[in-house]
Structure formats: structure tokens, C-alpha cells
């Protein structure tokens, strides 16, 4: 039971059934009377009740169908995002496809199928890389705004460890990208300001949860 089912069927799916019923009544399930003498679902981040994909899927579909689509969609999005990133940096189509499949079906995602929040958070890393690469090439602040929004969506997926790892990677990648490409104190100071604003806005969006 603990290999693939326990957390999924004993916690994640029942909470999403409650989410689905509440959304169909045009409300968020901040509280449920169905656990003990009442339980604050919003206080449990892994409920995922403010994660945009959950809100959309469980609002319009039955809970069982929404759950299955959400799991399959995550494998698809993980592959799609990494494929486009690899193509963007010049990797040939065959190698990009191989990398995308290897990433989306890697041991991490397979082993944590029952931990929906880990999937929900992990799939957004390649999209962050796409927007960072776009900013490096075009120097438009729109791409940094999209980085922050993507980080915010990942934060709403509510798996703090994955977001923590992503932030460490984001800081390292952005500073390597910017400090190696810019010269002068002013340009490097602006890079640090941009990085700070990305983190503030991204985590600020996550503060909804």
C-alpha cells in the first residue's frame, strides 16, 4: 500500500474531492468538518487548494477524472517544457526529445507519483529556464515577470523543499548568466535588484496559500 497508494488515496485524493465539491459551489474549502471535529485545509499546504491547475481541473471535471488528467498532464508538461528549453539552447531535435522523456519519466517523478505536490512543483523548473534564456537574449523585463509568475505558481503547488531547491538553482543560474555577461558596477547591481524582485514577487504570489 505504501509504494504507490497510501498518501495518494488516504490524503491527496480525498482532499481534492472536497476541493472539487467546494469549487462547484463557488467557494474554496478553507475548512472541512469531515476530519476530526473540523480541520483547516488551507493550513495544510499539501491540500493544493490554491494551485491554479487544481482549481481549473477540479472545478470543471469530476474528481476522479481531474486527478487522472492532472497526473498525466504533469508528465506531459515536464517533457514539453524541457524539450523547448533544449531546442532553444541549440540541442538537436532527437537529443531534445530524449532529454525531455528522460526528465519527465525520471526516477524522481515515478517514485513520487503518490506525492502530487512534488510533481506539481517540479515540472515548472524547465519553464523558468526558458524565460531566463529569453531574458538573456532579448533583455525585456516581461521575461523576468514571467519567471516570477512561474515561481509563484510553483510556490502555490506547496511543496516547500522543491521550491527551496528551485530558488537556490534560480539564484545560481541567474547570477552566472548575468555576471558573466555584464560589466560594470551599475549593471551588476541591476542584476541583483532584478533577482530580488523576482524572488519577492514569486514568493509573494505564493503567500496566497
CSV table of C-alpha atoms in Angstrom, one decimal:
chain,number,residue,atom,x,y,z
A,1,UNK,CA,0.0,0.0,0.0
A,2,UNK,CA,2.8,2.4,0.8
A,3,UNK,CA,4.5,2.1,-2.6
A,4,UNK,CA,2.0,4.0,-4.7
A,5,UNK,CA,-1.3,4.4,-2.9
A,6,UNK,CA,-1.0,5.5,0.7
A,7,UNK,CA,-0.6,9.3,0.6
A,8,UNK,CA,-2.5,9.5,-2.7
A,9,UNK,CA,-5.6,7.6,-1.6
A,10,UNK,CA,-5.6,8.4,2.1
A,11,UNK,CA,-4.9,12.1,1.9
A,12,UNK,CA,-4.4,13.8,-1.5
A,13,UNK,CA,-7.4,12.4,-3.4
A,14,UNK,CA,-9.9,12.9,-0.5
A,15,UNK,CA,-8.8,16.5,-0.1
A,16,UNK,CA,-9.2,17.0,-3.9
A,17,UNK,CA,-12.7,15.5,-3.7
A,18,UNK,CA,-13.5,18.1,-1.1
A,19,UNK,CA,-11.9,20.8,-3.3
A,20,UNK,CA,-14.0,19.7,-6.3
A,21,UNK,CA,-17.3,19.8,-4.4
A,22,UNK,CA,-16.5,23.2,-3.0
A,23,UNK,CA,-15.4,24.8,-6.3
A,24,UNK,CA,-18.6,23.6,-7.9
A,25,UNK,CA,-20.4,25.6,-5.1
A,26,UNK,CA,-18.2,28.6,-6.0
A,27,UNK,CA,-16.1,28.5,-2.8
A,28,UNK,CA,-12.7,27.3,-1.6
A,29,UNK,CA,-12.6,24.6,1.1
A,30,UNK,CA,-10.7,26.6,3.7
A,31,UNK,CA,-12.2,24.4,6.4
A,32,UNK,CA,-13.8,20.9,6.4
A,33,UNK,CA,-15.9,19.3,9.1
A,34,UNK,CA,-15.0,15.8,7.8
A,35,UNK,CA,-11.7,15.4,9.7
A,36,UNK,CA,-11.9,15.0,13.4
A,37,UNK,CA,-14.1,17.9,14.8
A,38,UNK,CA,-13.1,20.1,11.9
A,39,UNK,CA,-9.8,20.7,10.1
A,40,UNK,CA,-8.3,23.8,8.3
A,41,UNK,CA,-7.5,22.5,4.9
A,42,UNK,CA,-5.8,25.8,3.9
A,43,UNK,CA,-3.4,25.4,6.8
A,44,UNK,CA,-2.2,22.1,5.2
A,45,UNK,CA,-0.2,23.4,2.2
A,46,UNK,CA,-0.3,19.9,0.5
A,47,UNK,CA,-4.0,20.3,0.1
A,48,UNK,CA,-3.1,22.3,-3.0
A,49,UNK,CA,-6.4,24.2,-2.9
A,50,UNK,CA,-4.9,27.4,-4.3
A,51,UNK,CA,-2.8,25.8,-7.1
A,52,UNK,CA,-4.2,27.1,-10.4
A,53,UNK,CA,-4.2,23.7,-12.2
A,54,UNK,CA,-6.1,22.1,-9.4
A,55,UNK,CA,-8.6,24.9,-9.3
A,56,UNK,CA,-9.3,24.6,-13.0
A,57,UNK,CA,-9.4,20.8,-13.3
A,58,UNK,CA,-11.4,20.1,-10.2
A,59,UNK,CA,-13.8,22.9,-10.8
A,60,UNK,CA,-14.9,21.6,-14.2
A,61,UNK,CA,-14.3,17.8,-14.1
A,62,UNK,CA,-15.3,15.0,-11.8
A,63,UNK,CA,-12.7,14.4,-9.0
A,64,UNK,CA,-11.5,11.0,-10.4
A,65,UNK,CA,-11.2,12.3,-14.0
A,66,UNK,CA,-9.5,15.5,-12.8
A,67,UNK,CA,-7.0,13.5,-10.7
A,68,UNK,CA,-6.0,11.3,-13.6
A,69,UNK,CA,-5.7,14.1,-16.0
A,70,UNK,CA,-3.6,16.1,-13.5
A,71,UNK,CA,-1.2,13.3,-13.2
A,72,UNK,CA,-0.9,12.7,-16.9
A,73,UNK,CA,-0.7,16.4,-17.6
A,74,UNK,CA,2.3,16.8,-15.3
A,75,UNK,CA,4.3,14.2,-17.2
A,76,UNK,CA,3.4,15.9,-20.5
A,77,UNK,CA,4.2,19.4,-19.3
A,78,UNK,CA,7.5,18.4,-17.8
A,79,UNK,CA,8.6,16.9,-21.1
A,80,UNK,CA,7.2,19.8,-23.2
A,81,UNK,CA,8.9,22.5,-21.1
A,82,UNK,CA,12.3,20.8,-21.2
A,83,UNK,CA,12.0,19.9,-24.9
A,84,UNK,CA,11.5,23.6,-25.8
A,85,UNK,CA,14.3,24.7,-23.5
A,86,UNK,CA,16.8,22.3,-25.0
A,87,UNK,CA,15.8,23.3,-28.5
A,88,UNK,CA,16.2,27.0,-27.5
A,89,UNK,CA,19.8,26.5,-26.5
A,90,UNK,CA,20.6,24.6,-29.7
A,91,UNK,CA,20.2,20.9,-28.8
A,92,UNK,CA,19.1,18.9,-31.9
A,93,UNK,CA,15.5,17.6,-32.0
A,94,UNK,CA,16.4,14.0,-31.3
A,95,UNK,CA,18.5,14.7,-28.3
A,96,UNK,CA,15.9,17.3,-27.0
A,97,UNK,CA,13.2,14.6,-27.3
A,98,UNK,CA,15.4,12.1,-25.4
A,99,UNK,CA,16.2,14.6,-22.7
A,100,UNK,CA,12.5,15.6,-22.3
A,101,UNK,CA,11.4,12.0,-22.0
A,102,UNK,CA,14.3,11.2,-19.6
A,103,UNK,CA,13.4,14.2,-17.4
A,104,UNK,CA,9.6,13.7,-17.3
A,105,UNK,CA,9.8,9.9,-16.7
A,106,UNK,CA,12.8,10.0,-14.4
A,107,UNK,CA,13.0,8.1,-11.1
A,108,UNK,CA,12.1,11.2,-9.1
A,109,UNK,CA,8.7,11.7,-10.8
A,110,UNK,CA,7.9,8.0,-11.0
A,111,UNK,CA,8.8,7.3,-7.4
A,112,UNK,CA,6.7,10.2,-6.2
A,113,UNK,CA,3.6,9.6,-8.2
A,114,UNK,CA,1.6,9.5,-4.9
A,115,UNK,CA,3.1,12.8,-3.8
A,116,UNK,CA,1.1,15.1,-6.1
A,117,UNK,CA,2.6,18.3,-4.8
A,118,UNK,CA,6.2,17.2,-5.7
A,119,UNK,CA,5.1,16.7,-9.3
A,120,UNK,CA,3.1,19.9,-9.3
A,121,UNK,CA,6.2,21.9,-8.1
A,122,UNK,CA,8.9,20.0,-10.0
A,123,UNK,CA,7.5,20.5,-13.5
A,124,UNK,CA,8.0,24.3,-13.6
A,125,UNK,CA,11.8,24.3,-13.4
A,126,UNK,CA,12.3,24.0,-17.2
A,127,UNK,CA,9.8,26.8,-17.9
A,128,UNK,CA,11.8,29.0,-15.6
A,129,UNK,CA,14.9,28.2,-17.7
A,130,UNK,CA,13.0,29.1,-20.9
A,131,UNK,CA,12.1,32.6,-19.6
A,132,UNK,CA,15.6,33.2,-18.2
A,133,UNK,CA,17.1,32.3,-21.6
A,134,UNK,CA,14.6,34.6,-23.3
A,135,UNK,CA,15.6,37.4,-21.0
A,136,UNK,CA,19.3,36.8,-21.7
A,137,UNK,CA,18.7,37.2,-25.4
A,138,UNK,CA,16.1,40.0,-25.5
A,139,UNK,CA,16.7,41.9,-22.3
A,140,UNK,CA,13.0,42.5,-21.9
A,141,UNK,CA,11.6,42.7,-18.3
A,142,UNK,CA,8.5,40.8,-19.4
A,143,UNK,CA,10.5,37.6,-19.3
A,144,UNK,CA,11.6,38.3,-15.7
A,145,UNK,CA,8.0,39.0,-14.8
A,146,UNK,CA,7.1,35.6,-16.3
A,147,UNK,CA,9.9,34.0,-14.3
A,148,UNK,CA,8.4,35.5,-11.1
A,149,UNK,CA,4.9,34.3,-12.0
A,150,UNK,CA,6.1,30.8,-12.7
A,151,UNK,CA,8.0,30.7,-9.4
A,152,UNK,CA,4.7,31.9,-7.8
A,153,UNK,CA,2.7,29.1,-9.4
A,154,UNK,CA,5.4,26.6,-8.2
A,155,UNK,CA,5.1,28.0,-4.7
A,156,UNK,CA,1.3,27.6,-4.8
A,157,UNK,CA,1.9,23.9,-5.6
A,158,UNK,CA,3.0,23.8,-2.0
A,159,UNK,CA,6.0,21.6,-1.7
A,160,UNK,CA,8.5,23.8,0.1
A,161,UNK,CA,11.5,21.6,-0.5
A,162,UNK,CA,11.2,21.7,-4.3
A,163,UNK,CA,10.7,25.5,-4.2
A,164,UNK,CA,13.7,25.9,-2.0
A,165,UNK,CA,15.9,23.9,-4.4
A,166,UNK,CA,14.5,25.8,-7.3
A,167,UNK,CA,15.3,29.1,-5.6
A,168,UNK,CA,18.9,28.0,-5.0
A,169,UNK,CA,19.2,27.0,-8.6
A,170,UNK,CA,17.5,30.1,-9.9
A,171,UNK,CA,19.9,32.4,-7.9
A,172,UNK,CA,22.9,30.5,-9.1
A,173,UNK,CA,21.8,30.3,-12.7
A,174,UNK,CA,20.7,33.9,-12.9
A,175,UNK,CA,23.9,35.3,-11.3
A,176,UNK,CA,26.1,33.1,-13.5
A,177,UNK,CA,24.1,34.2,-16.6
A,178,UNK,CA,24.1,37.9,-15.7
A,179,UNK,CA,27.5,38.4,-14.0
A,180,UNK,CA,29.3,36.7,-16.9
A,181,UNK,CA,27.5,38.8,-19.5
A,182,UNK,CA,27.6,42.2,-17.9
A,183,UNK,CA,30.4,44.6,-16.9
A,184,UNK,CA,30.4,47.5,-14.6
A,185,UNK,CA,29.1,48.0,-11.1
A,186,UNK,CA,25.8,49.5,-12.2
A,187,UNK,CA,24.8,46.6,-14.5
A,188,UNK,CA,25.7,44.1,-11.8
A,189,UNK,CA,23.8,46.0,-9.2
A,190,UNK,CA,20.7,46.0,-11.5
A,191,UNK,CA,21.1,42.2,-11.9
A,192,UNK,CA,20.9,41.8,-8.2
A,193,UNK,CA,17.9,44.1,-8.0
A,194,UNK,CA,16.1,42.1,-10.7
A,195,UNK,CA,16.9,38.9,-8.9
A,196,UNK,CA,15.5,40.3,-5.6
A,197,UNK,CA,12.3,41.5,-7.3
A,198,UNK,CA,11.8,38.0,-8.9
A,199,UNK,CA,12.0,36.4,-5.6
A,200,UNK,CA,9.8,38.9,-3.8
A,201,UNK,CA,7.1,38.7,-6.4
A,202,UNK,CA,7.3,35.0,-6.9
A,203,UNK,CA,7.1,34.2,-3.2
A,204,UNK,CA,4.6,36.9,-2.7
A,205,UNK,CA,2.2,35.1,-5.1
A,206,UNK,CA,2.8,32.0,-3.0
A,207,UNK,CA,1.8,33.8,0.1
A,208,UNK,CA,-1.9,33.4,-1.1
A,209,UNK,CA,-1.5,30.0,0.4
